[in-house]
């Protein structure tokens, strides 16, 4: 079993009230892979430029993620994003987006990536997400993330790919923008009518909500006193969520799996925001993830099911 992810692999320039970084490893696929690699083998698909060094590639390959489908485009430059957060770390401004090597990227997946069990279409042009979706026909669970830019400039392609996935993971604001519905539950219901059977609305420091035909579930974010850089929190959440789903066969009670997946996504995202970029999740160990999930489960009175994570055995619930 394995997970394939396509999405941005980036250099980010970020300014938050706690400091700034002019050039740090980022990208939706990067943050996703760092989190999902706790659960299963991840294969990363996407292009990078000459400016992407071996040190960055090694971070992308953390916990055994496969980087053979990361194409180094000679003469090209890696995707670049510049953003700024104000004192409200929940909202940010994009100051610059340069697609660079993504502009002419044509994904050709290796057999291993094509044969994935679970696929995550992380944030990038919807046309590329669709091309990768087409190549992974056997995937039993396909999830997708996007953002306001693509809703604005590539809406038709985005709707086309949304109709071909099982799960949509978006910020609540983006879900409203996508559907034109100000009410989150009715926005999610509308998307459920387009094809997906699972909707996750990320709500920043307020947590995340899960909406399916079977019902509604929500978890608050793990309460942190210090948030340094929220960049990548959404993708890290997705890595935990999708990673947990990947570890459970299709026959397992889906509702319960999804609720647990929310807890793992929430815990992993909380580590991500404690440091800049990939720093925290790269250095993270399984025991710390496990204890944060347990703590989250305790204070939300949520009866969670532990899973074995890369690097440490799982505890048995109730031990
Ligand atoms: P998140 O904070 O989880 O929403 O994701 C942040 C990451 O998304 C950053 O590391 C950026 O490199 C990446 N990103 C920003 N804008 C875009 C875009 N238009 N397409 C793809 N990835 C993007």
Tab-separated table of C-alpha atoms and ligand atoms in Angstrom, residues 8 10 12 26-28 31 79 81 85 92 97 123-124 147 149-150 230-235, ligand 1:
chain	number	residue	atom	x	y	z
A	8	UNK	CA	3.756	22.322	-5.198
A	10	UNK	CA	8.477	25.215	-3.303
A	12	UNK	CA	8.736	30.108	0.354
A	26	UNK	CA	7.900	24.614	1.415
A	27	UNK	CA	5.133	23.658	-0.929
A	28	UNK	CA	1.914	21.793	-0.445
A	31	UNK	CA	4.323	19.577	3.907
A	79	UNK	CA	8.038	27.163	-7.602
A	81	UNK	CA	5.647	31.753	-3.064
A	85	UNK	CA	0.752	37.090	8.028
A	92	UNK	CA	-2.506	35.806	5.163
A	97	UNK	CA	3.438	33.384	-6.751
A	123	UNK	CA	-2.643	22.440	-4.076
A	124	UNK	CA	-1.432	23.212	-7.635
A	147	UNK	CA	-6.954	27.578	-2.905
A	149	UNK	CA	-6.145	31.555	-6.687
A	150	UNK	CA	-7.355	28.465	-8.559
A	230	UNK	CA	1.158	28.749	10.024
A	231	UNK	CA	2.516	28.055	6.516
A	232	UNK	CA	1.806	24.484	5.558
A	233	UNK	CA	-0.577	23.771	8.421
A	234	UNK	CA	-3.346	22.815	6.003
A	235	UNK	CA	-1.117	20.414	4.079
B	1	LIG	P1	-0.982	25.977	3.515
B	1	LIG	O1	-0.418	26.952	4.507
B	1	LIG	O2	-1.161	24.606	4.050
B	1	LIG	O3	-2.204	26.478	2.844
B	1	LIG	O4	0.092	25.823	2.350
B	1	LIG	C1	1.209	26.638	2.200
B	1	LIG	C2	2.050	26.179	1.032
B	1	LIG	O5	1.320	26.329	-0.186
B	1	LIG	C3	3.303	27.005	0.889
B	1	LIG	O6	4.408	26.230	1.269
B	1	LIG	C4	3.348	27.436	-0.589
B	1	LIG	O7	4.546	27.080	-1.217
B	1	LIG	C5	2.192	26.701	-1.225
B	1	LIG	N1	1.419	27.538	-2.148
B	1	LIG	C6	1.117	28.851	-2.030
B	1	LIG	N2	0.408	29.275	-3.102
B	1	LIG	C7	0.267	28.198	-3.926
B	1	LIG	C8	-0.371	27.980	-5.192
B	1	LIG	N3	-0.995	28.958	-5.857
B	1	LIG	N4	-0.345	26.725	-5.714
B	1	LIG	C9	0.285	25.742	-5.056
B	1	LIG	N5	0.896	25.878	-3.875
B	1	LIG	C10	0.897	27.087	-3.312
